[in-house]
mmCIF file of C-alpha atoms and ligand atoms in Angstrom:
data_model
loop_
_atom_site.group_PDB
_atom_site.id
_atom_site.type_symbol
_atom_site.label_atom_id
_atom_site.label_comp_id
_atom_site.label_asym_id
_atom_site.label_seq_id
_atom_site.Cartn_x
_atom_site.Cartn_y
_atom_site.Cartn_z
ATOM 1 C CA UNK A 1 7.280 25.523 12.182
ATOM 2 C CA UNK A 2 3.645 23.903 12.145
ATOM 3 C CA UNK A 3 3.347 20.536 10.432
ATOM 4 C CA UNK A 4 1.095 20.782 6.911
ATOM 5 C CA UNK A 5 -1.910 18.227 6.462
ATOM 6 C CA UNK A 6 0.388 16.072 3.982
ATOM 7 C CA UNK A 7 -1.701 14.033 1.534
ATOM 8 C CA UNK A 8 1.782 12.783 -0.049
ATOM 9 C CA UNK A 9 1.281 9.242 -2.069
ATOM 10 C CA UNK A 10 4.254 7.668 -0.072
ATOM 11 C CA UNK A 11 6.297 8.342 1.331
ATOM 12 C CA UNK A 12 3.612 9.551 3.147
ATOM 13 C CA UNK A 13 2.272 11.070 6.517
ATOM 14 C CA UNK A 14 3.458 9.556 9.449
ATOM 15 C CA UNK A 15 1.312 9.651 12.607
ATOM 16 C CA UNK A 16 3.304 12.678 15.253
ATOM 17 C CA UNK A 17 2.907 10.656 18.008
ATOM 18 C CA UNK A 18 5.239 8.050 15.799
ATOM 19 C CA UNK A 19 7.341 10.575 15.083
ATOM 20 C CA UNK A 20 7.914 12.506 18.603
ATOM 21 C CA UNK A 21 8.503 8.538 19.729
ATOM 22 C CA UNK A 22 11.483 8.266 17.063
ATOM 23 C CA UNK A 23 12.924 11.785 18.031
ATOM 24 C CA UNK A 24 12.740 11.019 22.104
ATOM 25 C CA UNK A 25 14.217 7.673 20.675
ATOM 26 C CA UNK A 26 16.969 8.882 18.434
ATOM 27 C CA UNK A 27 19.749 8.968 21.173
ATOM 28 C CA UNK A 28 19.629 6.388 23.334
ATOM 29 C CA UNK A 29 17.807 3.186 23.613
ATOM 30 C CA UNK A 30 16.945 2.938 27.390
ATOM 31 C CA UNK A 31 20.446 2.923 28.971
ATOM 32 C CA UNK A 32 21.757 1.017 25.619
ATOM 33 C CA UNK A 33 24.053 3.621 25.932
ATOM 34 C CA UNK A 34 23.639 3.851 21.875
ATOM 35 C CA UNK A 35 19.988 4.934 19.552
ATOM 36 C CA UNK A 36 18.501 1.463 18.010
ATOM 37 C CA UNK A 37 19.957 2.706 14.839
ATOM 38 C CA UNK A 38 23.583 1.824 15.998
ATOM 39 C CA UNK A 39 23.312 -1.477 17.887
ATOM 40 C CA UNK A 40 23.323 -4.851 16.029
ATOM 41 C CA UNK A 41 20.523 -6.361 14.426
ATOM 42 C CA UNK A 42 21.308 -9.756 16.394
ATOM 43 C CA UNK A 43 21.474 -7.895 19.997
ATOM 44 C CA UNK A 44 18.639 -8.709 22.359
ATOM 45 C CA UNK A 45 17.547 -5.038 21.697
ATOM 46 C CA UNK A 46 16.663 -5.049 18.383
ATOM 47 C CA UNK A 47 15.500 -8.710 18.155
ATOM 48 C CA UNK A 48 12.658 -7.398 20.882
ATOM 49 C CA UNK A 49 11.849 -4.805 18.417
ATOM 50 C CA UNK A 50 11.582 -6.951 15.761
ATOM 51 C CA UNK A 51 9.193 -9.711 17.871
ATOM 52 C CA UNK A 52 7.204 -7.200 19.003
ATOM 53 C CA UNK A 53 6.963 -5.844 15.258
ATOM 54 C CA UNK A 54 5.732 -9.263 13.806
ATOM 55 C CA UNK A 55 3.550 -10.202 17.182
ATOM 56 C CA UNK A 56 1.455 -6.874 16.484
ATOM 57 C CA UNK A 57 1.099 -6.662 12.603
ATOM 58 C CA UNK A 58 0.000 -9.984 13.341
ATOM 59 C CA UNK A 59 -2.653 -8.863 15.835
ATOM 60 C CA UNK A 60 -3.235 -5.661 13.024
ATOM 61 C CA UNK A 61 -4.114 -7.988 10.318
ATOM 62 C CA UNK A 62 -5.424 -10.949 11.709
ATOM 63 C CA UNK A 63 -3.305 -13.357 9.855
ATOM 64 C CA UNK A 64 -3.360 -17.158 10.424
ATOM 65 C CA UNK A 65 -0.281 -18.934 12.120
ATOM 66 C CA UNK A 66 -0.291 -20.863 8.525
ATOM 67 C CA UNK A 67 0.956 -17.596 7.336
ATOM 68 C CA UNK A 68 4.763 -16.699 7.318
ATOM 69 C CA UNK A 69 5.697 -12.801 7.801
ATOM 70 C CA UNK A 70 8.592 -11.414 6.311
ATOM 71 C CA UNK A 71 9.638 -8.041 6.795
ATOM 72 C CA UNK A 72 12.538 -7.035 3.791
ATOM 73 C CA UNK A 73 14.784 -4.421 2.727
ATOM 74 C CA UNK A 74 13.564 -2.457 -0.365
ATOM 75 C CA UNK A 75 9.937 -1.936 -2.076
ATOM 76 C CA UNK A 76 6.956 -3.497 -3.636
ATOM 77 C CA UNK A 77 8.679 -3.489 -6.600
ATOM 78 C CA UNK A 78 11.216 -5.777 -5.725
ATOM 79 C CA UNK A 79 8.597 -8.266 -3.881
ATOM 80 C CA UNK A 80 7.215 -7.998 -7.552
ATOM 81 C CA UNK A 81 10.300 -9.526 -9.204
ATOM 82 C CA UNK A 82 10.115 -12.152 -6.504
ATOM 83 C CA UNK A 83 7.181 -13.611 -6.689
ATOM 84 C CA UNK A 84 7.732 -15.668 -9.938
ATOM 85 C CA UNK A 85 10.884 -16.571 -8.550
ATOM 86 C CA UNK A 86 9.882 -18.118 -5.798
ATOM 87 C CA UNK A 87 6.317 -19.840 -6.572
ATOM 88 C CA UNK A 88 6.683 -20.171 -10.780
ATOM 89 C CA UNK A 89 8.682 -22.982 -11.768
ATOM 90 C CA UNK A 90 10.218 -22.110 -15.057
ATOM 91 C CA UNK A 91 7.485 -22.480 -18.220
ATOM 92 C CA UNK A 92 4.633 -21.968 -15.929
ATOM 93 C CA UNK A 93 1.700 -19.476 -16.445
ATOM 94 C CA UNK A 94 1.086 -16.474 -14.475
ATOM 95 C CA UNK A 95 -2.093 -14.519 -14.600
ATOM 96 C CA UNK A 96 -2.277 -11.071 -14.236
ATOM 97 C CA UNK A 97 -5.192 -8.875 -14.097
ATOM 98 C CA UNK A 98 -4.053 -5.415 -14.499
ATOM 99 C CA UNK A 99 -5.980 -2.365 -12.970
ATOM 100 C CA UNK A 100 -3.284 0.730 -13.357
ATOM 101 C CA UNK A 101 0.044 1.568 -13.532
ATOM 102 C CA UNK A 102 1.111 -0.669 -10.447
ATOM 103 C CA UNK A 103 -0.028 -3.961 -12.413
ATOM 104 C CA UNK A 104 1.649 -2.896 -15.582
ATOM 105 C CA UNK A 105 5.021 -2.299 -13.253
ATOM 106 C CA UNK A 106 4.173 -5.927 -11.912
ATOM 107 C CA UNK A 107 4.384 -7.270 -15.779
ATOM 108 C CA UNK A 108 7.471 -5.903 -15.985
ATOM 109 C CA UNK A 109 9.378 -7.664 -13.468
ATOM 110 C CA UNK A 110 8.708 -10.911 -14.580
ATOM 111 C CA UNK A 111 11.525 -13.639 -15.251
ATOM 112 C CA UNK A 112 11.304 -14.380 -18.998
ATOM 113 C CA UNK A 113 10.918 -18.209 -18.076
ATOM 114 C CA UNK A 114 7.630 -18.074 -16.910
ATOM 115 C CA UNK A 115 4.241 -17.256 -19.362
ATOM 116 C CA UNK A 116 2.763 -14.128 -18.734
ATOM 117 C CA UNK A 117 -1.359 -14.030 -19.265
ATOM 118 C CA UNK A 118 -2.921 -10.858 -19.126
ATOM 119 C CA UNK A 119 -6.344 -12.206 -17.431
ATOM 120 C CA UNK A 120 -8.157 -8.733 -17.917
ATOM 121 C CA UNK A 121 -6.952 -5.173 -17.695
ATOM 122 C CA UNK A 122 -8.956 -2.163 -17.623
ATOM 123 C CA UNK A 123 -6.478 -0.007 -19.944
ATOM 124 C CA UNK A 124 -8.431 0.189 -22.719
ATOM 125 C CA UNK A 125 -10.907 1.973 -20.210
ATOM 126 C CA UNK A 126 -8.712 3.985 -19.387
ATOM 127 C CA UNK A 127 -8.137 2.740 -16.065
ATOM 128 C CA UNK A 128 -11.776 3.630 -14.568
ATOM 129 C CA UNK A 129 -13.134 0.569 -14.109
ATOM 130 C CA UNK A 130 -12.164 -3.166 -13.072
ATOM 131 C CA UNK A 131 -13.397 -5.547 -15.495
ATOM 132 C CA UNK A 132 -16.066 -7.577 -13.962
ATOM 133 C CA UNK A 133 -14.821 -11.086 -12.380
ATOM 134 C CA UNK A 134 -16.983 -12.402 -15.171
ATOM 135 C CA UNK A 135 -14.853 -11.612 -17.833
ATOM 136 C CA UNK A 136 -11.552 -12.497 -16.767
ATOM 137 C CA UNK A 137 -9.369 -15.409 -18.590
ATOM 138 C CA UNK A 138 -8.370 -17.121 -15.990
ATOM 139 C CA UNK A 139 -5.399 -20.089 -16.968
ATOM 140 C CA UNK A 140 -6.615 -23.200 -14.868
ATOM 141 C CA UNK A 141 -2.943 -24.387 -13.437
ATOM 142 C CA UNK A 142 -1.680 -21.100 -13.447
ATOM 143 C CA UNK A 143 0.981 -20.379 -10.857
ATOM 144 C CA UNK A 144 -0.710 -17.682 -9.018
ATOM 145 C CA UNK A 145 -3.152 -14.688 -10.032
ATOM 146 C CA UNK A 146 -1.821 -11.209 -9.222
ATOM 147 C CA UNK A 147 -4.074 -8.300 -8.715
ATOM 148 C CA UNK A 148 -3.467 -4.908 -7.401
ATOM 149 C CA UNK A 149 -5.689 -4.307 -4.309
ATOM 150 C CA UNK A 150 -5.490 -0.230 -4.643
ATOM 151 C CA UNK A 151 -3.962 1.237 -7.543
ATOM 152 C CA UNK A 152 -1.986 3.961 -6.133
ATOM 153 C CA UNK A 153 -1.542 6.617 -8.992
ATOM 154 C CA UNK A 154 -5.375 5.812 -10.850
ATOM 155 C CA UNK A 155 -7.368 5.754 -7.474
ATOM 156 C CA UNK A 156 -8.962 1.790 -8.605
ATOM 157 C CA UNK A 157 -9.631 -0.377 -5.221
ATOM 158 C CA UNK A 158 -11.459 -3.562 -5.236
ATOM 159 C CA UNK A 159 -14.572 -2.407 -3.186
ATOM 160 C CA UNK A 160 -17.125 -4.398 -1.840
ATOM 161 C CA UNK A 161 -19.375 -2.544 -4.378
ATOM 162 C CA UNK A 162 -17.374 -3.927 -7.256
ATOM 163 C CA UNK A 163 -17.695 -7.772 -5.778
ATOM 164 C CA UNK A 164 -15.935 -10.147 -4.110
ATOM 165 C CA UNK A 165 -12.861 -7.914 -2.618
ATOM 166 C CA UNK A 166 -10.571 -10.787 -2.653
ATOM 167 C CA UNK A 167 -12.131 -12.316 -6.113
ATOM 168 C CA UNK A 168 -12.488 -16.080 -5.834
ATOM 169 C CA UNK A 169 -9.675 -17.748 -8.215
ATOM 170 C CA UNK A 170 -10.214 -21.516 -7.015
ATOM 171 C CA UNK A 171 -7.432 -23.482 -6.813
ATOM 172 C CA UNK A 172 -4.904 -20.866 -7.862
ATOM 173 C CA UNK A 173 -3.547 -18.704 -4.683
ATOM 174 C CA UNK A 174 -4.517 -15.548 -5.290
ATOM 175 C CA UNK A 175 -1.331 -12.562 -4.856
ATOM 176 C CA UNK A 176 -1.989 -9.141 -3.656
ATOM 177 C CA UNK A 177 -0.115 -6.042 -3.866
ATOM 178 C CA UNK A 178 -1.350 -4.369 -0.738
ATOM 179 C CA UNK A 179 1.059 -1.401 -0.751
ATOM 180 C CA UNK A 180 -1.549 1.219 -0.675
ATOM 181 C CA UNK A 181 -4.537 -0.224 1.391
ATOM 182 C CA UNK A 182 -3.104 -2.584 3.620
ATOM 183 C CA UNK A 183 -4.753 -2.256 7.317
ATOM 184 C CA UNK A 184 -7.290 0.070 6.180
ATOM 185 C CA UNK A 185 -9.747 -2.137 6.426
ATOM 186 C CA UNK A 186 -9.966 -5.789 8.332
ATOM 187 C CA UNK A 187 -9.314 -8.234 5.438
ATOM 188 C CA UNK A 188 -9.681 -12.322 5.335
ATOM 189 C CA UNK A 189 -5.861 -13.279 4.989
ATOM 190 C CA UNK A 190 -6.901 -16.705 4.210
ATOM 191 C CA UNK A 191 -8.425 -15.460 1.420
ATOM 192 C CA UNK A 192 -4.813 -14.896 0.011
ATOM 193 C CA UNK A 193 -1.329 -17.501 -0.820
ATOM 194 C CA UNK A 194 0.418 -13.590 -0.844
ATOM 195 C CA UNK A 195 -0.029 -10.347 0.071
ATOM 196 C CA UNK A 196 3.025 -7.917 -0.068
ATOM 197 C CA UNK A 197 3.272 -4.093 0.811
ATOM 198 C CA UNK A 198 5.790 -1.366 0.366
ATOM 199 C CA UNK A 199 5.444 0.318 3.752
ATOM 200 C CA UNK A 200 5.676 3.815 2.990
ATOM 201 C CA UNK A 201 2.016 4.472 2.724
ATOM 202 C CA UNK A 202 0.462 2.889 5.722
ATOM 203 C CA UNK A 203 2.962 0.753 7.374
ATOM 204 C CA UNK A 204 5.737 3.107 7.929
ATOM 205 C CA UNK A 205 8.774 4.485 6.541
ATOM 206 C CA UNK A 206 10.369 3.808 2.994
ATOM 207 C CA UNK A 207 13.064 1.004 2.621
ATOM 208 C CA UNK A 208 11.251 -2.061 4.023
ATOM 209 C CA UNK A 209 8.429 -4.069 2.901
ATOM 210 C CA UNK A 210 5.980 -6.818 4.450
ATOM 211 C CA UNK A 211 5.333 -9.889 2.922
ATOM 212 C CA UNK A 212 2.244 -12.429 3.861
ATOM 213 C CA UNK A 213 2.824 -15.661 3.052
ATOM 214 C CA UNK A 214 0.599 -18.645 3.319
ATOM 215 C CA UNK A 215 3.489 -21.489 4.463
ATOM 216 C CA UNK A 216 2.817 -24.230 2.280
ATOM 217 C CA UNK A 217 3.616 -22.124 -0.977
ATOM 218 C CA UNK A 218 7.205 -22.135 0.316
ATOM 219 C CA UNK A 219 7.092 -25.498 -0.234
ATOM 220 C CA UNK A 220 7.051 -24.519 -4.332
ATOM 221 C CA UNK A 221 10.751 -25.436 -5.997
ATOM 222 C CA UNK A 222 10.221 -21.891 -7.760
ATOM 223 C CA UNK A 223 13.097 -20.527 -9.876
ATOM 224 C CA UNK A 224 16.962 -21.280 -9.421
ATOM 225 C CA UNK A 225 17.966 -17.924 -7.554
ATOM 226 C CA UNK A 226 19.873 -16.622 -5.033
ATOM 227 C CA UNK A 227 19.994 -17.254 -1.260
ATOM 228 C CA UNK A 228 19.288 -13.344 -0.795
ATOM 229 C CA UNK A 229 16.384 -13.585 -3.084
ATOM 230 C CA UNK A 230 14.955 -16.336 -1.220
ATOM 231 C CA UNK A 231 11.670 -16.581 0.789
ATOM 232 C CA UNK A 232 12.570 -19.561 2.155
ATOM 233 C CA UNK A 233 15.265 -18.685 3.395
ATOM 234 C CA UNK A 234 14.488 -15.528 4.548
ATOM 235 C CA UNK A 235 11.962 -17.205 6.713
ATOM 236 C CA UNK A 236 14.202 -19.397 7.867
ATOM 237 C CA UNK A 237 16.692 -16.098 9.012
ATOM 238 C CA UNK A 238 13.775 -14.281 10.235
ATOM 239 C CA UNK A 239 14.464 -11.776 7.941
ATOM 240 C CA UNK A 240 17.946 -11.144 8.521
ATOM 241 C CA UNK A 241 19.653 -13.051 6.148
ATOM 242 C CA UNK A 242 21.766 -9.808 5.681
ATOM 243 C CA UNK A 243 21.657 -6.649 7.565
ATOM 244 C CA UNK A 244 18.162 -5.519 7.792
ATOM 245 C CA UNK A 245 17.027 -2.077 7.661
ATOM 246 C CA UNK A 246 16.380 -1.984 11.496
ATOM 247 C CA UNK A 247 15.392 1.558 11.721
ATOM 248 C CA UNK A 248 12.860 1.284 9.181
ATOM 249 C CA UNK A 249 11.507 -1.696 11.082
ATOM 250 C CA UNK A 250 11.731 0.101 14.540
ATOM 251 C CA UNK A 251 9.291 2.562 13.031
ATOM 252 C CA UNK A 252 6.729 0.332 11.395
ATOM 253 C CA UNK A 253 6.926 -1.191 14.831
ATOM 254 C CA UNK A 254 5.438 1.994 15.928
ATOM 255 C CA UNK A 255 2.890 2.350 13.187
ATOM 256 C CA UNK A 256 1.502 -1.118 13.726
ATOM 257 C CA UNK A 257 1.373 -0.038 17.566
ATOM 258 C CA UNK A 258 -0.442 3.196 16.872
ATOM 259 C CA UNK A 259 -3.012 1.815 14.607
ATOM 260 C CA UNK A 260 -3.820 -1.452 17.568
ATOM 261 C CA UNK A 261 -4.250 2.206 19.974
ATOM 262 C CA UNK A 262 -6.339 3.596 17.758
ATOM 263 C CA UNK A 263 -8.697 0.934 17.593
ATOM 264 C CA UNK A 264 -7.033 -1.416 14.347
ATOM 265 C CA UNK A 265 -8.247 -1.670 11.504
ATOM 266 C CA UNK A 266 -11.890 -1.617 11.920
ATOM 267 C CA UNK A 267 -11.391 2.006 13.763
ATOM 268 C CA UNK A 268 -9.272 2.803 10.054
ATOM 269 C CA UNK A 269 -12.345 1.307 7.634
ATOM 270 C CA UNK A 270 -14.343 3.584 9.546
ATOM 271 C CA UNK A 271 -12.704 6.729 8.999
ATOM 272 C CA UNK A 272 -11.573 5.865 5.554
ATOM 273 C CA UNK A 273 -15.518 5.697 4.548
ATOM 274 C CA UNK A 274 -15.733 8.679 6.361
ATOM 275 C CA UNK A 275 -12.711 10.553 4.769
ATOM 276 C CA UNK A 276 -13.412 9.105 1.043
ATOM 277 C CA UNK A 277 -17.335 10.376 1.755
ATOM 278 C CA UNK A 278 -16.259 13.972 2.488
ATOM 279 C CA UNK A 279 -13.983 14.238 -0.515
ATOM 280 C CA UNK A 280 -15.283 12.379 -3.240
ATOM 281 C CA UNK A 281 -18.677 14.258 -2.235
ATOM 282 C CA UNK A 282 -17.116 17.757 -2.492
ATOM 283 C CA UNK A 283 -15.926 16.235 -6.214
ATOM 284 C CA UNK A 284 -19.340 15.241 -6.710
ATOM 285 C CA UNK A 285 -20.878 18.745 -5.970
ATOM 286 C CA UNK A 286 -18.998 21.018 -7.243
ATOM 287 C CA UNK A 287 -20.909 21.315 -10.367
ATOM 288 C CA UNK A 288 -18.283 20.211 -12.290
ATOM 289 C CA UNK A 289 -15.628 22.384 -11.308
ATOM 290 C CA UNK A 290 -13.709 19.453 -10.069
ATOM 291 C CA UNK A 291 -13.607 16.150 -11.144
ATOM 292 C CA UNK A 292 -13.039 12.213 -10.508
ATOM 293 C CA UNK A 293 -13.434 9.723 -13.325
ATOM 294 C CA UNK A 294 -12.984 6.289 -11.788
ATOM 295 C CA UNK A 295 -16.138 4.173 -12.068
ATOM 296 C CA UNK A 296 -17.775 4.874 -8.281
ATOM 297 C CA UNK A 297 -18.032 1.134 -7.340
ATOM 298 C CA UNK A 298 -14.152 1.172 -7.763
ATOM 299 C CA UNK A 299 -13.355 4.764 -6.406
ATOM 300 C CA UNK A 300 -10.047 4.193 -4.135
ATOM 301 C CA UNK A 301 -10.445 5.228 -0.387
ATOM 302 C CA UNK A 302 -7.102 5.381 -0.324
ATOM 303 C CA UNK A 303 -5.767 8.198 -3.213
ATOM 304 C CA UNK A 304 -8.506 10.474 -4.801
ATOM 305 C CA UNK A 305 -6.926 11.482 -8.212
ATOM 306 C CA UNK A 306 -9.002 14.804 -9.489
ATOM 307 C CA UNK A 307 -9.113 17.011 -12.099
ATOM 308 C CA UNK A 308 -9.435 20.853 -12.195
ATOM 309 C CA UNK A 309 -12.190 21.417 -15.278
ATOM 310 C CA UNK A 310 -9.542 24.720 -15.813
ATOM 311 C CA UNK A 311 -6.246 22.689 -15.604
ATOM 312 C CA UNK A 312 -4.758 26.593 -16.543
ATOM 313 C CA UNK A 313 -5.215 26.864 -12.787
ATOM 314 C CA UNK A 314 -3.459 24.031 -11.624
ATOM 315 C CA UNK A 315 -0.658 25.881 -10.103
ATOM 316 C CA UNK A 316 -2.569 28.691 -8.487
ATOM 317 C CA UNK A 317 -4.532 25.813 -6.603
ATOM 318 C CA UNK A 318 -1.546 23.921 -5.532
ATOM 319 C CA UNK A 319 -0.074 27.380 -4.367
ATOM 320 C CA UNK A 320 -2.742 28.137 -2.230
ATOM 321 C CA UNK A 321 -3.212 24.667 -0.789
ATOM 322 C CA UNK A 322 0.288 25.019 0.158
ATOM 323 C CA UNK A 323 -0.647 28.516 1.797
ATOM 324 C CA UNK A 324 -3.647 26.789 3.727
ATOM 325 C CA UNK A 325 -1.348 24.417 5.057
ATOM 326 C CA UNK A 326 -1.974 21.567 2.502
ATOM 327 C CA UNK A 327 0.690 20.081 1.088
ATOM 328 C CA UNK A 328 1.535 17.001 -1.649
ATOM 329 C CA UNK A 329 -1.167 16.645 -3.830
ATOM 330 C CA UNK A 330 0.314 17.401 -7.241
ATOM 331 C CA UNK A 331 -0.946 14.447 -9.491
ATOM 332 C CA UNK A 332 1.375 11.635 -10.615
ATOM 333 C CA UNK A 333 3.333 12.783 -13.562
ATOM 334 C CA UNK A 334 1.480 9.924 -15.717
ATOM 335 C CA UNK A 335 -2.140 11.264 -14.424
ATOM 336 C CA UNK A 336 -1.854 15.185 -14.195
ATOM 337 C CA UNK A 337 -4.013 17.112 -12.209
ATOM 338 C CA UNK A 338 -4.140 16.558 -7.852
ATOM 339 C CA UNK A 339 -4.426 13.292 -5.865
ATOM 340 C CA UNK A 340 -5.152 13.317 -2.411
ATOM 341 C CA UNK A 341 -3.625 10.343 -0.828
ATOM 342 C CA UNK A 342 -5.835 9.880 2.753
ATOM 343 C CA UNK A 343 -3.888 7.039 4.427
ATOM 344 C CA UNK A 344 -4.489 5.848 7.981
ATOM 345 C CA UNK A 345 -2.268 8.667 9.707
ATOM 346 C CA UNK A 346 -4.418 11.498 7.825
ATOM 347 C CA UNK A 347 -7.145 12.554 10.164
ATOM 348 C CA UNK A 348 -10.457 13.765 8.694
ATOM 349 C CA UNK A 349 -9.727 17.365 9.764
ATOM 350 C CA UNK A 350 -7.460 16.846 7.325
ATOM 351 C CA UNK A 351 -10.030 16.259 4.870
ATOM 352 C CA UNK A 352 -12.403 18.952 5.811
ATOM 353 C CA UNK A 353 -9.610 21.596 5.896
ATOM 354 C CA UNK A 354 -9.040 20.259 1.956
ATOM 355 C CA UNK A 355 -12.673 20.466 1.823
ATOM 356 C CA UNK A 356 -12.958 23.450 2.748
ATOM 357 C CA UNK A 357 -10.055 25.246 0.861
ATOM 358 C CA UNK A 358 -11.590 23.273 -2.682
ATOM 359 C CA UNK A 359 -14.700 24.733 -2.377
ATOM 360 C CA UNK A 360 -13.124 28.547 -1.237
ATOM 361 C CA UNK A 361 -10.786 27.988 -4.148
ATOM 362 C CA UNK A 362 -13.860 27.339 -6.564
ATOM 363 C CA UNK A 363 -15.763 30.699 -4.877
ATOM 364 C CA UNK A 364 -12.813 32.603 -5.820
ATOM 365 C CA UNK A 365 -12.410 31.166 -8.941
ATOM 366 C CA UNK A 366 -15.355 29.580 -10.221
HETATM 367 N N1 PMP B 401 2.619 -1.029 -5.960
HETATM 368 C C1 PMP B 401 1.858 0.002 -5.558
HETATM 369 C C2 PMP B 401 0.366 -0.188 -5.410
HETATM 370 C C3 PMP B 401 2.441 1.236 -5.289
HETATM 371 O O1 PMP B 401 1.706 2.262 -4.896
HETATM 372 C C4 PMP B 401 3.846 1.389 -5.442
HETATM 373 C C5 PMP B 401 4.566 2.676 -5.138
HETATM 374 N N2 PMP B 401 3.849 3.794 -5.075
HETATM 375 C C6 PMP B 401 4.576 0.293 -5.874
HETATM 376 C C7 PMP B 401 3.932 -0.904 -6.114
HETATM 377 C C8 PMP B 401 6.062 0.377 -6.038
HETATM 378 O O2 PMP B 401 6.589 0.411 -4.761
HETATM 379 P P1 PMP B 401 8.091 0.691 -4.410
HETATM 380 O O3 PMP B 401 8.381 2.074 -4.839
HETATM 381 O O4 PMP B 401 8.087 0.523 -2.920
HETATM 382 O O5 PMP B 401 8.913 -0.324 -5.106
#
């Protein structure tokens, strides 16, 4: 059976080379005499895997040695409920500026014992825009600010076009959710006290997530919580204060070595500008036929929500996409309509054959 283009939000595509590696890996280690999956997380085996894991993201990303990296069982979403945990102390502020339906899922994770200050959202926009950098109500003191680097489901980045992509915040650390657009493009790490991603977009498999943190915010008292729930701690157990999800790992491991092959992350801003161009552009002239909303200094590189003008034909175009060979890009039940998620692992053939099926769709049915 031949492998679709899959423009799945996440999980998501997963480079073949990756994937033939994991199958000729799936019985035996070497001469372990057992796959990866089965041996112990403590055995020189998998501790290899795991060094060589954090030595290359490192490389990926560029980040500082001031800059702890955990890598932890479960998603973005529970890094979310973590982060006032472990750098709010109890009755301190948190800003929060809120750009789609990731930030509002970030709100609701909070602990109740820390103040919550919406610092600007773009809801009442309708998610299209991000409010200038201007206009946000910053709380001097605050804990951290949190903003949403992509947002996955509304297609909102913080593009160079926009301003600052890592907006200046002063003394308060500035937290990232990186899920969807981490190592697409090179980034200044230092820019950042966190940046967190689920990996099951760029980095990997679902059921472990990365965590970027600069070291001396683990020096923060935080909430009272428990040793699993700890940074610290996890740091100090390189990640394996319980059993960690070492397949998942063993695969990002192969990720983060496919994208250093294929030239990091520069090679990955370059195609993404590339990819985004193609699609957004066949949006863009198709006389309306399809459509993309989001304010163009903002448009994501990274998902490209659109809209049939005829949504009657939704179905028959996500019929015949699945015909062509093009699969996942029903819309996000709280959107409608398509999004075409174009992470790393989706080449731009990809994108041209969507291309090209969109506009042979619209001859057909336009
Ligand atoms: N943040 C962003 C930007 C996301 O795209 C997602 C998932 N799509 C989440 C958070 C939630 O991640 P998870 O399902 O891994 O908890």
């Amino acid at each position: 059976m031949a492998r679709a283009y899959n423009f799945a939000p996440g999980p998501a595509a997963l480079p073949e080379s990756v994937l033939k590696q994991a199958q000729a890996d799936m019985l035996e280690w070497g001469d372990a005499g057992a796959s990866i999956v089965e041996m112990s997380h403590r055995g020189p085996e998998f501790m290899e895997v795991a060094a060589r894991a954090e030595a290359d993201l490192r490389t990926l990303l560029a980040i500082p040695d001031d800059y702890a990296v955990l890598f932890l069982p479960g998603g973005a979403t529970t890094a979310q409920a973590l982060l006032p945990l472990n750098f709010a102390d109890a009755g301190a502020t948190v800003d929060y500026v809120v750009t789609g339906h990731w930030g509002k899922t970030a709100l609701k994770q909070l602990t109740p014992s820390v103040q919550l200050n919406v610092a600007a959202s773009g809801e009442a926009d309708g998610w299209r825009t991000i409010p200038a950098r201007d206009s946000w109500r910053l709380t001097p003191g605050a804990a951290y600010v949190h903003i949403t680097a992509n947002e996955t489901i509304h297609g909102v980045e913080f593009r160079p076009a926009w301003g600052e992509p890592a907006p200046d915040t002063g003394n308060v650390p500035l937290f990232a959710d990186f899920s969807s657009s981490i190592a697409s493009e090179p980034i200044d790490i230092s820019r950042y006290g966190v940046i967190y991603a689920g990996a099951q977009k760029n980095l990997g498999p679902v059921g472990i997530s990365v965590v970027i943190i600069r070291r001396d915010l683990l020096e923060r008292a935080g909430q009272p919580r428990a040793n699993i729930f700890d940074y610290r701690a996890q740091l100090a157990n390189d990640s394996m204060l319980n059993t960690p999800p070492t397949w998942n790992w063993y695969l990002a491991g192969l990720v983060f070595r496919w994208m250093l092959d294929a030239g990091g992350t520069a090679a990955f801003d370059r195609l993404s500008d590339q990819k985004a161009a193609l699609l957004y552009g066949a949006i863009d002239g198709s006389g309306g036929f399809y459509r993309n909303d989001v304010d163009v200094a903002v448009r994501s590189r990274m998902n490209v929500p659109f809209f049939l003008a005829d949504e009657a034909r939704n179905d028959a175009f996500l019929a015949g996409a699945r015909e062509a060979g093009l699969i996942g890009l029903k819309g996000h039940r709280v959107l409608g309509g398509m999004r075409a998620s174009i992470y790393n692992a989706m080449p731009v053939d990809g994108v041209r054959a969507l291309v090209d099926y969109m506009q042979d769709f619209q001859k057909r049915n336009g």
